């Protein structure tokens, strides 16, 4: 397999499920093929809102032309479709920008706790509108990692956006930032995967074994993701099939963006989910702190 699956001791009850996606190599199988599929999918995804827009324009110009109320109603629907296209294009641009320098590891330093605080501040109003509370647990001092602040902010933003989107009213989103060692078992696990995968090309194996990782973990109390879908999270345009009415209308690119950024950071992404109870996504980034 190209992604690895294991059940790890996490915070949830007896039938917990967890999945570790480290250094996914799927892209290497057939880049050409994937690129062709990607273009086909992207075109298809863009065509859907465009078809709606065309239909709505025809309706406004035709049957609905004499009713102000009808026109307003269809205009509002056009706005939704236009917004959908805008999001798609923004996500596609993000993805292609990230891909451009994905092979260049970041050399900057960033404070993961600061990033989380900043994103939570900007997400607070949306969360409040939806009746969702966001709680942050983070060390008082900076959690310095090797990474590009802007991209790490994108990671945290996408994870928190999803968590808010899927948490029901009066629910809580828990965000936890930890320095290396705070979450012994997973950090150790992350370290081991690294060695096995042997993909940290810029490091000697000894140095790789000594690396420690900081993490940001976002837990929600949403519907979770069925076990069979876990390996597919992060595939471009992949969306979990949900009951009618539970569709959140995302682009299916958010986690793909997260995965590419984490790949560039030689980082990891841990996904835990318990259907009916919630999900947690944890991103691991190399710590820049000397112990
Ligand atoms: P989208 O933009 O559609 O949210 P993502 O790549 O972020 O795309 O997510 C892909 C799929 O993963 C979504 O369709 C959603 O069903 C599922 N998913 C992501 N995050 C969560 C979460 N926190 N809880 C439940 N399902 C999630």
PDB file of C-alpha atoms and ligand atoms in Angstrom:
ATOM      1  CA  UNK A   1       0.000   0.000   0.000  1.00  0.00           C
ATOM      2  CA  UNK A   2       1.034   3.579  -0.438  1.00  0.00           C
ATOM      3  CA  UNK A   3      -0.584   4.820   2.664  1.00  0.00           C
ATOM      4  CA  UNK A   4      -0.248   2.980   5.924  1.00  0.00           C
ATOM      5  CA  UNK A   5      -2.998   2.128   8.259  1.00  0.00           C
ATOM      6  CA  UNK A   6      -2.788   1.219  11.898  1.00  0.00           C
ATOM      7  CA  UNK A   7      -4.809   1.428  15.023  1.00  0.00           C
ATOM      8  CA  UNK A   8      -3.139   3.632  17.582  1.00  0.00           C
ATOM      9  CA  UNK A   9      -3.834   4.246  21.257  1.00  0.00           C
ATOM     10  CA  UNK A  10      -5.684   7.546  21.109  1.00  0.00           C
ATOM     11  CA  UNK A  11      -8.147   9.384  23.220  1.00  0.00           C
ATOM     12  CA  UNK A  12     -11.291   7.599  22.148  1.00  0.00           C
ATOM     13  CA  UNK A  13     -13.195   4.545  23.270  1.00  0.00           C
ATOM     14  CA  UNK A  14     -12.948   0.874  22.436  1.00  0.00           C
ATOM     15  CA  UNK A  15     -13.586   0.793  18.689  1.00  0.00           C
ATOM     16  CA  UNK A  16     -11.384   3.693  17.786  1.00  0.00           C
ATOM     17  CA  UNK A  17      -9.866   3.948  14.375  1.00  0.00           C
ATOM     18  CA  UNK A  18      -6.814   5.814  13.345  1.00  0.00           C
ATOM     19  CA  UNK A  19      -4.865   6.262  10.211  1.00  0.00           C
ATOM     20  CA  UNK A  20      -1.440   7.621   9.639  1.00  0.00           C
ATOM     21  CA  UNK A  21      -0.688   9.133   6.290  1.00  0.00           C
ATOM     22  CA  UNK A  22       3.009   9.767   5.953  1.00  0.00           C
ATOM     23  CA  UNK A  23       4.851  10.496   2.794  1.00  0.00           C
ATOM     24  CA  UNK A  24       2.223   9.319   0.463  1.00  0.00           C
ATOM     25  CA  UNK A  25       3.913   8.163  -2.711  1.00  0.00           C
ATOM     26  CA  UNK A  26       0.814   7.832  -4.840  1.00  0.00           C
ATOM     27  CA  UNK A  27       1.934  10.713  -7.009  1.00  0.00           C
ATOM     28  CA  UNK A  28       4.871   8.683  -8.226  1.00  0.00           C
ATOM     29  CA  UNK A  29       2.842   5.839  -9.701  1.00  0.00           C
ATOM     30  CA  UNK A  30       1.918   7.650 -12.820  1.00  0.00           C
ATOM     31  CA  UNK A  31       2.260  11.380 -12.785  1.00  0.00           C
ATOM     32  CA  UNK A  32       0.994  11.692 -16.323  1.00  0.00           C
ATOM     33  CA  UNK A  33      -2.112   9.720 -15.618  1.00  0.00           C
ATOM     34  CA  UNK A  34      -2.849  11.627 -12.437  1.00  0.00           C
ATOM     35  CA  UNK A  35      -2.384  14.931 -14.184  1.00  0.00           C
ATOM     36  CA  UNK A  36      -4.831  13.965 -16.916  1.00  0.00           C
ATOM     37  CA  UNK A  37      -7.365  12.783 -14.333  1.00  0.00           C
ATOM     38  CA  UNK A  38      -6.855  15.942 -12.345  1.00  0.00           C
ATOM     39  CA  UNK A  39      -7.557  18.194 -15.313  1.00  0.00           C
ATOM     40  CA  UNK A  40     -10.630  16.187 -16.219  1.00  0.00           C
ATOM     41  CA  UNK A  41     -11.909  16.367 -12.641  1.00  0.00           C
ATOM     42  CA  UNK A  42     -11.138  20.059 -12.281  1.00  0.00           C
ATOM     43  CA  UNK A  43     -12.971  20.837 -15.518  1.00  0.00           C
ATOM     44  CA  UNK A  44     -15.915  18.779 -14.439  1.00  0.00           C
ATOM     45  CA  UNK A  45     -16.051  20.451 -11.026  1.00  0.00           C
ATOM     46  CA  UNK A  46     -16.003  23.890 -12.642  1.00  0.00           C
ATOM     47  CA  UNK A  47     -18.605  22.940 -15.193  1.00  0.00           C
ATOM     48  CA  UNK A  48     -21.197  22.050 -12.573  1.00  0.00           C
ATOM     49  CA  UNK A  49     -21.645  25.542 -11.064  1.00  0.00           C
ATOM     50  CA  UNK A  50     -21.266  27.041 -14.527  1.00  0.00           C
ATOM     51  CA  UNK A  51     -24.169  24.926 -15.806  1.00  0.00           C
ATOM     52  CA  UNK A  52     -26.275  26.125 -12.870  1.00  0.00           C
ATOM     53  CA  UNK A  53     -25.353  29.721 -13.624  1.00  0.00           C
ATOM     54  CA  UNK A  54     -26.308  29.343 -17.273  1.00  0.00           C
ATOM     55  CA  UNK A  55     -29.654  27.870 -16.339  1.00  0.00           C
ATOM     56  CA  UNK A  56     -30.315  30.619 -13.808  1.00  0.00           C
ATOM     57  CA  UNK A  57     -29.446  33.329 -16.313  1.00  0.00           C
ATOM     58  CA  UNK A  58     -31.836  31.786 -18.829  1.00  0.00           C
ATOM     59  CA  UNK A  59     -34.549  31.655 -16.188  1.00  0.00           C
ATOM     60  CA  UNK A  60     -34.058  35.275 -15.181  1.00  0.00           C
ATOM     61  CA  UNK A  61     -34.040  36.370 -18.808  1.00  0.00           C
ATOM     62  CA  UNK A  62     -37.067  34.223 -19.603  1.00  0.00           C
ATOM     63  CA  UNK A  63     -39.810  32.889 -17.310  1.00  0.00           C
ATOM     64  CA  UNK A  64     -38.802  34.974 -14.279  1.00  0.00           C
ATOM     65  CA  UNK A  65     -38.250  38.281 -16.036  1.00  0.00           C
ATOM     66  CA  UNK A  66     -41.482  39.947 -14.864  1.00  0.00           C
ATOM     67  CA  UNK A  67     -41.326  39.025 -11.202  1.00  0.00           C
ATOM     68  CA  UNK A  68     -39.014  40.992  -8.954  1.00  0.00           C
ATOM     69  CA  UNK A  69     -39.258  38.393  -6.172  1.00  0.00           C
ATOM     70  CA  UNK A  70     -38.426  35.518  -8.510  1.00  0.00           C
ATOM     71  CA  UNK A  71     -35.522  37.445  -9.949  1.00  0.00           C
ATOM     72  CA  UNK A  72     -34.123  38.176  -6.488  1.00  0.00           C
ATOM     73  CA  UNK A  73     -34.455  34.559  -5.539  1.00  0.00           C
ATOM     74  CA  UNK A  74     -32.580  33.374  -8.626  1.00  0.00           C
ATOM     75  CA  UNK A  75     -29.955  36.080  -8.221  1.00  0.00           C
ATOM     76  CA  UNK A  76     -29.276  34.806  -4.712  1.00  0.00           C
ATOM     77  CA  UNK A  77     -28.858  31.317  -6.143  1.00  0.00           C
ATOM     78  CA  UNK A  78     -26.444  32.696  -8.730  1.00  0.00           C
ATOM     79  CA  UNK A  79     -24.411  34.216  -5.959  1.00  0.00           C
ATOM     80  CA  UNK A  80     -24.052  30.817  -4.270  1.00  0.00           C
ATOM     81  CA  UNK A  81     -22.855  29.209  -7.500  1.00  0.00           C
ATOM     82  CA  UNK A  82     -20.437  32.051  -8.217  1.00  0.00           C
ATOM     83  CA  UNK A  83     -19.034  31.712  -4.706  1.00  0.00           C
ATOM     84  CA  UNK A  84     -18.581  28.002  -5.281  1.00  0.00           C
ATOM     85  CA  UNK A  85     -16.592  28.688  -8.439  1.00  0.00           C
ATOM     86  CA  UNK A  86     -14.522  31.300  -6.640  1.00  0.00           C
ATOM     87  CA  UNK A  87     -13.609  28.811  -3.905  1.00  0.00           C
ATOM     88  CA  UNK A  88     -12.740  26.126  -6.420  1.00  0.00           C
ATOM     89  CA  UNK A  89     -10.448  28.423  -8.365  1.00  0.00           C
ATOM     90  CA  UNK A  90      -8.805  29.709  -5.165  1.00  0.00           C
ATOM     91  CA  UNK A  91      -8.150  26.131  -4.011  1.00  0.00           C
ATOM     92  CA  UNK A  92      -6.827  25.071  -7.411  1.00  0.00           C
ATOM     93  CA  UNK A  93      -4.441  28.036  -7.425  1.00  0.00           C
ATOM     94  CA  UNK A  94      -3.316  27.205  -3.890  1.00  0.00           C
ATOM     95  CA  UNK A  95      -2.605  23.639  -4.890  1.00  0.00           C
ATOM     96  CA  UNK A  96      -0.570  24.561  -7.934  1.00  0.00           C
ATOM     97  CA  UNK A  97       1.412  27.143  -5.969  1.00  0.00           C
ATOM     98  CA  UNK A  98       2.235  24.586  -3.296  1.00  0.00           C
ATOM     99  CA  UNK A  99       3.255  22.022  -5.897  1.00  0.00           C
ATOM    100  CA  UNK A 100       5.704  24.485  -7.421  1.00  0.00           C
ATOM    101  CA  UNK A 101       8.119  24.343  -4.489  1.00  0.00           C
ATOM    102  CA  UNK A 102       7.009  21.131  -2.864  1.00  0.00           C
ATOM    103  CA  UNK A 103      10.485  19.641  -3.303  1.00  0.00           C
ATOM    104  CA  UNK A 104      12.127  22.607  -1.543  1.00  0.00           C
ATOM    105  CA  UNK A 105      11.947  22.038   2.207  1.00  0.00           C
ATOM    106  CA  UNK A 106      11.153  25.151   4.216  1.00  0.00           C
ATOM    107  CA  UNK A 107      14.028  26.760   6.113  1.00  0.00           C
ATOM    108  CA  UNK A 108      11.999  29.329   8.028  1.00  0.00           C
ATOM    109  CA  UNK A 109      10.895  29.117  11.621  1.00  0.00           C
ATOM    110  CA  UNK A 110       7.344  29.513  12.725  1.00  0.00           C
ATOM    111  CA  UNK A 111       5.519  29.478  16.035  1.00  0.00           C
ATOM    112  CA  UNK A 112       2.840  26.820  15.765  1.00  0.00           C
ATOM    113  CA  UNK A 113       0.982  28.100  18.833  1.00  0.00           C
ATOM    114  CA  UNK A 114       0.944  31.623  17.415  1.00  0.00           C
ATOM    115  CA  UNK A 115      -0.350  30.324  14.105  1.00  0.00           C
ATOM    116  CA  UNK A 116      -3.152  28.451  15.853  1.00  0.00           C
ATOM    117  CA  UNK A 117      -4.111  31.490  17.925  1.00  0.00           C
ATOM    118  CA  UNK A 118      -4.231  33.703  14.861  1.00  0.00           C
ATOM    119  CA  UNK A 119      -6.406  31.288  12.881  1.00  0.00           C
ATOM    120  CA  UNK A 120      -8.758  30.759  15.808  1.00  0.00           C
ATOM    121  CA  UNK A 121      -9.151  34.536  16.163  1.00  0.00           C
ATOM    122  CA  UNK A 122     -10.145  34.895  12.529  1.00  0.00           C
ATOM    123  CA  UNK A 123     -12.426  31.845  12.620  1.00  0.00           C
ATOM    124  CA  UNK A 124     -14.180  32.918  15.814  1.00  0.00           C
ATOM    125  CA  UNK A 125     -16.984  34.879  14.167  1.00  0.00           C
ATOM    126  CA  UNK A 126     -17.875  32.093  11.725  1.00  0.00           C
ATOM    127  CA  UNK A 127     -17.815  29.592  14.570  1.00  0.00           C
ATOM    128  CA  UNK A 128     -20.033  31.797  16.691  1.00  0.00           C
ATOM    129  CA  UNK A 129     -22.541  32.132  13.861  1.00  0.00           C
ATOM    130  CA  UNK A 130     -22.772  28.383  13.765  1.00  0.00           C
ATOM    131  CA  UNK A 131     -22.993  28.063  17.521  1.00  0.00           C
ATOM    132  CA  UNK A 132     -19.640  26.323  17.765  1.00  0.00           C
ATOM    133  CA  UNK A 133     -17.069  27.057  20.446  1.00  0.00           C
ATOM    134  CA  UNK A 134     -13.344  26.757  19.751  1.00  0.00           C
ATOM    135  CA  UNK A 135     -11.031  25.889  22.619  1.00  0.00           C
ATOM    136  CA  UNK A 136      -7.269  26.123  22.413  1.00  0.00           C
ATOM    137  CA  UNK A 137      -4.779  24.271  24.546  1.00  0.00           C
ATOM    138  CA  UNK A 138      -1.238  25.446  23.922  1.00  0.00           C
ATOM    139  CA  UNK A 139       1.935  26.092  25.877  1.00  0.00           C
ATOM    140  CA  UNK A 140       2.341  29.717  26.947  1.00  0.00           C
ATOM    141  CA  UNK A 141       5.717  29.929  25.242  1.00  0.00           C
ATOM    142  CA  UNK A 142       6.185  29.728  21.459  1.00  0.00           C
ATOM    143  CA  UNK A 143       6.256  26.282  19.852  1.00  0.00           C
ATOM    144  CA  UNK A 144       8.916  26.840  17.241  1.00  0.00           C
ATOM    145  CA  UNK A 145       8.957  24.570  14.217  1.00  0.00           C
ATOM    146  CA  UNK A 146      10.824  24.419  10.943  1.00  0.00           C
ATOM    147  CA  UNK A 147       8.236  25.646   8.541  1.00  0.00           C
ATOM    148  CA  UNK A 148       6.735  28.370   6.510  1.00  0.00           C
ATOM    149  CA  UNK A 149       4.297  30.330   8.570  1.00  0.00           C
ATOM    150  CA  UNK A 150       1.918  31.083   5.740  1.00  0.00           C
ATOM    151  CA  UNK A 151       1.639  27.459   4.684  1.00  0.00           C
ATOM    152  CA  UNK A 152       1.270  26.174   8.236  1.00  0.00           C
ATOM    153  CA  UNK A 153      -1.490  28.721   8.706  1.00  0.00           C
ATOM    154  CA  UNK A 154      -3.190  27.254   5.631  1.00  0.00           C
ATOM    155  CA  UNK A 155      -2.985  23.798   7.199  1.00  0.00           C
ATOM    156  CA  UNK A 156      -4.474  24.931  10.496  1.00  0.00           C
ATOM    157  CA  UNK A 157      -7.082  27.014   8.706  1.00  0.00           C
ATOM    158  CA  UNK A 158      -8.277  24.099   6.586  1.00  0.00           C
ATOM    159  CA  UNK A 159      -8.440  21.736   9.553  1.00  0.00           C
ATOM    160  CA  UNK A 160     -10.326  24.240  11.696  1.00  0.00           C
ATOM    161  CA  UNK A 161     -12.680  25.190   8.844  1.00  0.00           C
ATOM    162  CA  UNK A 162     -13.581  21.525   8.401  1.00  0.00           C
ATOM    163  CA  UNK A 163     -14.016  21.004  12.124  1.00  0.00           C
ATOM    164  CA  UNK A 164     -16.364  23.992  12.390  1.00  0.00           C
ATOM    165  CA  UNK A 165     -18.236  22.881   9.278  1.00  0.00           C
ATOM    166  CA  UNK A 166     -18.913  19.416  10.636  1.00  0.00           C
ATOM    167  CA  UNK A 167     -19.518  20.222  14.295  1.00  0.00           C
ATOM    168  CA  UNK A 168     -23.196  20.477  15.184  1.00  0.00           C
ATOM    169  CA  UNK A 169     -24.649  23.514  16.958  1.00  0.00           C
ATOM    170  CA  UNK A 170     -23.477  23.862  20.587  1.00  0.00           C
ATOM    171  CA  UNK A 171     -20.531  21.632  19.781  1.00  0.00           C
ATOM    172  CA  UNK A 172     -16.919  22.317  20.643  1.00  0.00           C
ATOM    173  CA  UNK A 173     -13.813  22.243  18.488  1.00  0.00           C
ATOM    174  CA  UNK A 174     -10.712  21.418  20.479  1.00  0.00           C
ATOM    175  CA  UNK A 175      -7.422  22.680  19.161  1.00  0.00           C
ATOM    176  CA  UNK A 176      -4.276  21.463  20.827  1.00  0.00           C
ATOM    177  CA  UNK A 177      -0.738  22.549  20.094  1.00  0.00           C
ATOM    178  CA  UNK A 178       2.038  20.550  21.638  1.00  0.00           C
ATOM    179  CA  UNK A 179       5.777  20.728  21.665  1.00  0.00           C
ATOM    180  CA  UNK A 180       7.649  17.544  20.940  1.00  0.00           C
ATOM    181  CA  UNK A 181       7.198  14.930  23.587  1.00  0.00           C
ATOM    182  CA  UNK A 182       3.865  16.188  24.891  1.00  0.00           C
ATOM    183  CA  UNK A 183       2.070  13.331  23.254  1.00  0.00           C
ATOM    184  CA  UNK A 184       4.613  10.595  23.682  1.00  0.00           C
ATOM    185  CA  UNK A 185       2.990   7.708  21.853  1.00  0.00           C
ATOM    186  CA  UNK A 186       2.141   9.511  18.655  1.00  0.00           C
ATOM    187  CA  UNK A 187       5.370  11.415  18.492  1.00  0.00           C
ATOM    188  CA  UNK A 188       7.260   8.159  18.905  1.00  0.00           C
ATOM    189  CA  UNK A 189       5.100   6.580  16.254  1.00  0.00           C
ATOM    190  CA  UNK A 190       5.722   9.456  13.905  1.00  0.00           C
ATOM    191  CA  UNK A 191       9.444   9.061  14.429  1.00  0.00           C
ATOM    192  CA  UNK A 192       9.329   5.393  13.604  1.00  0.00           C
ATOM    193  CA  UNK A 193       7.333   5.859  10.420  1.00  0.00           C
ATOM    194  CA  UNK A 194       9.865   8.325   9.319  1.00  0.00           C
ATOM    195  CA  UNK A 195      12.706   5.876   9.607  1.00  0.00           C
ATOM    196  CA  UNK A 196      10.825   3.110   7.862  1.00  0.00           C
ATOM    197  CA  UNK A 197       9.744   5.313   5.008  1.00  0.00           C
ATOM    198  CA  UNK A 198      13.342   6.489   4.688  1.00  0.00           C
ATOM    199  CA  UNK A 199      12.254   9.480   2.760  1.00  0.00           C
ATOM    200  CA  UNK A 200      13.868  12.238   4.743  1.00  0.00           C
ATOM    201  CA  UNK A 201      16.492  12.630   2.060  1.00  0.00           C
ATOM    202  CA  UNK A 202      18.096  15.743   3.496  1.00  0.00           C
ATOM    203  CA  UNK A 203      18.969  14.101   6.776  1.00  0.00           C
ATOM    204  CA  UNK A 204      21.290  11.370   7.809  1.00  0.00           C
ATOM    205  CA  UNK A 205      19.391   8.462   9.399  1.00  0.00           C
ATOM    206  CA  UNK A 206      20.918   9.292  12.767  1.00  0.00           C
ATOM    207  CA  UNK A 207      19.757  12.870  12.565  1.00  0.00           C
ATOM    208  CA  UNK A 208      16.342  11.725  11.426  1.00  0.00           C
ATOM    209  CA  UNK A 209      16.004   9.482  14.456  1.00  0.00           C
ATOM    210  CA  UNK A 210      16.817  12.413  16.693  1.00  0.00           C
ATOM    211  CA  UNK A 211      14.278  14.721  15.183  1.00  0.00           C
ATOM    212  CA  UNK A 212      11.402  15.663  17.330  1.00  0.00           C
ATOM    213  CA  UNK A 213       8.077  16.963  16.241  1.00  0.00           C
ATOM    214  CA  UNK A 214       5.580  19.494  17.384  1.00  0.00           C
ATOM    215  CA  UNK A 215       1.981  19.079  16.462  1.00  0.00           C
ATOM    216  CA  UNK A 216      -1.296  20.823  16.088  1.00  0.00           C
ATOM    217  CA  UNK A 217      -4.364  18.681  16.599  1.00  0.00           C
ATOM    218  CA  UNK A 218      -7.928  19.670  15.769  1.00  0.00           C
ATOM    219  CA  UNK A 219     -10.709  17.590  17.236  1.00  0.00           C
ATOM    220  CA  UNK A 220     -14.378  17.968  16.492  1.00  0.00           C
ATOM    221  CA  UNK A 221     -17.593  16.376  17.634  1.00  0.00           C
ATOM    222  CA  UNK A 222     -18.967  15.959  14.134  1.00  0.00           C
ATOM    223  CA  UNK A 223     -20.162  12.874  12.256  1.00  0.00           C
ATOM    224  CA  UNK A 224     -16.703  11.411  11.809  1.00  0.00           C
ATOM    225  CA  UNK A 225     -15.562   9.561   8.706  1.00  0.00           C
ATOM    226  CA  UNK A 226     -16.273   5.901   8.048  1.00  0.00           C
ATOM    227  CA  UNK A 227     -13.200   3.736   8.268  1.00  0.00           C
ATOM    228  CA  UNK A 228     -13.308   2.730   4.623  1.00  0.00           C
ATOM    229  CA  UNK A 229     -13.059   6.359   3.543  1.00  0.00           C
ATOM    230  CA  UNK A 230     -10.112   7.287   5.764  1.00  0.00           C
ATOM    231  CA  UNK A 231      -7.400   6.320   3.271  1.00  0.00           C
ATOM    232  CA  UNK A 232      -9.013   8.473   0.622  1.00  0.00           C
ATOM    233  CA  UNK A 233      -9.069  11.707   2.610  1.00  0.00           C
ATOM    234  CA  UNK A 234      -6.637  14.052   0.978  1.00  0.00           C
ATOM    235  CA  UNK A 235      -7.278  12.754  -2.507  1.00  0.00           C
ATOM    236  CA  UNK A 236      -8.146  15.652  -4.728  1.00  0.00           C
ATOM    237  CA  UNK A 237     -11.874  16.163  -5.097  1.00  0.00           C
ATOM    238  CA  UNK A 238     -12.620  13.277  -2.802  1.00  0.00           C
ATOM    239  CA  UNK A 239     -15.708  13.928  -0.739  1.00  0.00           C
ATOM    240  CA  UNK A 240     -17.258  11.537   1.685  1.00  0.00           C
ATOM    241  CA  UNK A 241     -20.727  10.593   0.507  1.00  0.00           C
ATOM    242  CA  UNK A 242     -23.192  11.884   3.014  1.00  0.00           C
ATOM    243  CA  UNK A 243     -26.925  11.785   3.414  1.00  0.00           C
ATOM    244  CA  UNK A 244     -28.826  14.317   1.360  1.00  0.00           C
ATOM    245  CA  UNK A 245     -28.957  17.532   3.352  1.00  0.00           C
ATOM    246  CA  UNK A 246     -25.729  16.759   5.189  1.00  0.00           C
ATOM    247  CA  UNK A 247     -23.685  17.812   2.174  1.00  0.00           C
ATOM    248  CA  UNK A 248     -21.488  20.730   3.118  1.00  0.00           C
ATOM    249  CA  UNK A 249     -20.664  21.772  -0.408  1.00  0.00           C
ATOM    250  CA  UNK A 250     -16.900  21.847  -0.071  1.00  0.00           C
ATOM    251  CA  UNK A 251     -14.461  21.629  -2.942  1.00  0.00           C
ATOM    252  CA  UNK A 252     -12.839  18.381  -1.878  1.00  0.00           C
ATOM    253  CA  UNK A 253      -9.460  20.124  -2.121  1.00  0.00           C
ATOM    254  CA  UNK A 254      -8.914  21.291   1.458  1.00  0.00           C
ATOM    255  CA  UNK A 255      -7.231  18.163   2.755  1.00  0.00           C
ATOM    256  CA  UNK A 256      -5.308  17.712  -0.505  1.00  0.00           C
ATOM    257  CA  UNK A 257      -3.810  21.148   0.138  1.00  0.00           C
ATOM    258  CA  UNK A 258      -3.016  20.143   3.722  1.00  0.00           C
ATOM    259  CA  UNK A 259      -1.355  16.954   2.541  1.00  0.00           C
ATOM    260  CA  UNK A 260       0.845  18.701  -0.004  1.00  0.00           C
ATOM    261  CA  UNK A 261       1.979  21.293   2.510  1.00  0.00           C
ATOM    262  CA  UNK A 262       2.771  18.625   5.084  1.00  0.00           C
ATOM    263  CA  UNK A 263       4.616  16.676   2.428  1.00  0.00           C
ATOM    264  CA  UNK A 264       6.763  19.718   1.692  1.00  0.00           C
ATOM    265  CA  UNK A 265       7.436  20.073   5.411  1.00  0.00           C
ATOM    266  CA  UNK A 266       8.404  16.394   5.608  1.00  0.00           C
ATOM    267  CA  UNK A 267       5.637  16.353   8.126  1.00  0.00           C
ATOM    268  CA  UNK A 268       2.915  13.952   8.969  1.00  0.00           C
ATOM    269  CA  UNK A 269      -0.785  13.956   9.154  1.00  0.00           C
ATOM    270  CA  UNK A 270      -2.608  11.768  11.617  1.00  0.00           C
ATOM    271  CA  UNK A 271      -6.291  11.246  11.167  1.00  0.00           C
ATOM    272  CA  UNK A 272      -8.463   9.656  13.807  1.00  0.00           C
ATOM    273  CA  UNK A 273     -12.147   9.191  13.473  1.00  0.00           C
ATOM    274  CA  UNK A 274     -14.978   7.614  15.282  1.00  0.00           C
ATOM    275  CA  UNK A 275     -18.144   7.601  13.203  1.00  0.00           C
ATOM    276  CA  UNK A 276     -20.938   9.318  15.065  1.00  0.00           C
ATOM    277  CA  UNK A 277     -18.581  10.837  17.628  1.00  0.00           C
ATOM    278  CA  UNK A 278     -16.049  12.962  15.855  1.00  0.00           C
ATOM    279  CA  UNK A 279     -12.761  13.286  14.040  1.00  0.00           C
ATOM    280  CA  UNK A 280      -9.336  14.574  14.885  1.00  0.00           C
ATOM    281  CA  UNK A 281      -6.661  15.650  12.471  1.00  0.00           C
ATOM    282  CA  UNK A 282      -3.142  16.154  13.770  1.00  0.00           C
ATOM    283  CA  UNK A 283      -0.338  17.678  11.741  1.00  0.00           C
ATOM    284  CA  UNK A 284       3.244  16.995  12.800  1.00  0.00           C
ATOM    285  CA  UNK A 285       6.032  19.386  11.932  1.00  0.00           C
ATOM    286  CA  UNK A 286       9.691  19.171  12.753  1.00  0.00           C
ATOM    287  CA  UNK A 287      10.450  21.010  15.959  1.00  0.00           C
ATOM    288  CA  UNK A 288      13.097  23.712  15.835  1.00  0.00           C
ATOM    289  CA  UNK A 289      13.686  23.608  19.559  1.00  0.00           C
ATOM    290  CA  UNK A 290      16.826  22.073  20.948  1.00  0.00           C
ATOM    291  CA  UNK A 291      16.104  19.852  23.905  1.00  0.00           C
TER     292      UNK A 291
HETATM  293  P1  LIG B   1     -13.943  20.000   1.457  1.00  0.00           P
HETATM  294  O1  LIG B   1     -13.467  21.275   0.865  1.00  0.00           O
HETATM  295  O2  LIG B   1     -15.008  19.333   0.655  1.00  0.00           O
HETATM  296  O3  LIG B   1     -14.245  20.069   2.907  1.00  0.00           O
HETATM  297  P2  LIG B   1     -11.688  18.415   2.241  1.00  0.00           P
HETATM  298  O4  LIG B   1     -10.572  17.915   1.417  1.00  0.00           O
HETATM  299  O5  LIG B   1     -11.373  19.405   3.304  1.00  0.00           O
HETATM  300  O6  LIG B   1     -12.728  19.025   1.227  1.00  0.00           O
HETATM  301  O7  LIG B   1     -12.445  17.197   2.876  1.00  0.00           O
HETATM  302  C1  LIG B   1     -12.723  16.068   2.091  1.00  0.00           C
HETATM  303  C2  LIG B   1     -13.861  15.273   2.689  1.00  0.00           C
HETATM  304  O8  LIG B   1     -13.479  14.806   3.962  1.00  0.00           O
HETATM  305  C3  LIG B   1     -15.104  16.100   2.901  1.00  0.00           C
HETATM  306  O9  LIG B   1     -16.022  15.823   1.879  1.00  0.00           O
HETATM  307  C4  LIG B   1     -15.652  15.639   4.215  1.00  0.00           C
HETATM  308  O10 LIG B   1     -16.709  14.750   3.990  1.00  0.00           O
HETATM  309  C5  LIG B   1     -14.547  14.886   4.871  1.00  0.00           C
HETATM  310  N1  LIG B   1     -14.102  15.593   6.086  1.00  0.00           N
HETATM  311  C6  LIG B   1     -13.080  16.464   6.182  1.00  0.00           C
HETATM  312  N2  LIG B   1     -12.953  16.935   7.425  1.00  0.00           N
HETATM  313  C7  LIG B   1     -13.927  16.371   8.140  1.00  0.00           C
HETATM  314  C8  LIG B   1     -14.332  16.439   9.516  1.00  0.00           C
HETATM  315  N3  LIG B   1     -13.694  17.235  10.387  1.00  0.00           N
HETATM  316  N4  LIG B   1     -15.386  15.668   9.904  1.00  0.00           N
HETATM  317  C9  LIG B   1     -16.023  14.889   9.019  1.00  0.00           C
HETATM  318  N5  LIG B   1     -15.691  14.768   7.725  1.00  0.00           N
HETATM  319  C10 LIG B   1     -14.665  15.498   7.282  1.00  0.00           C
END
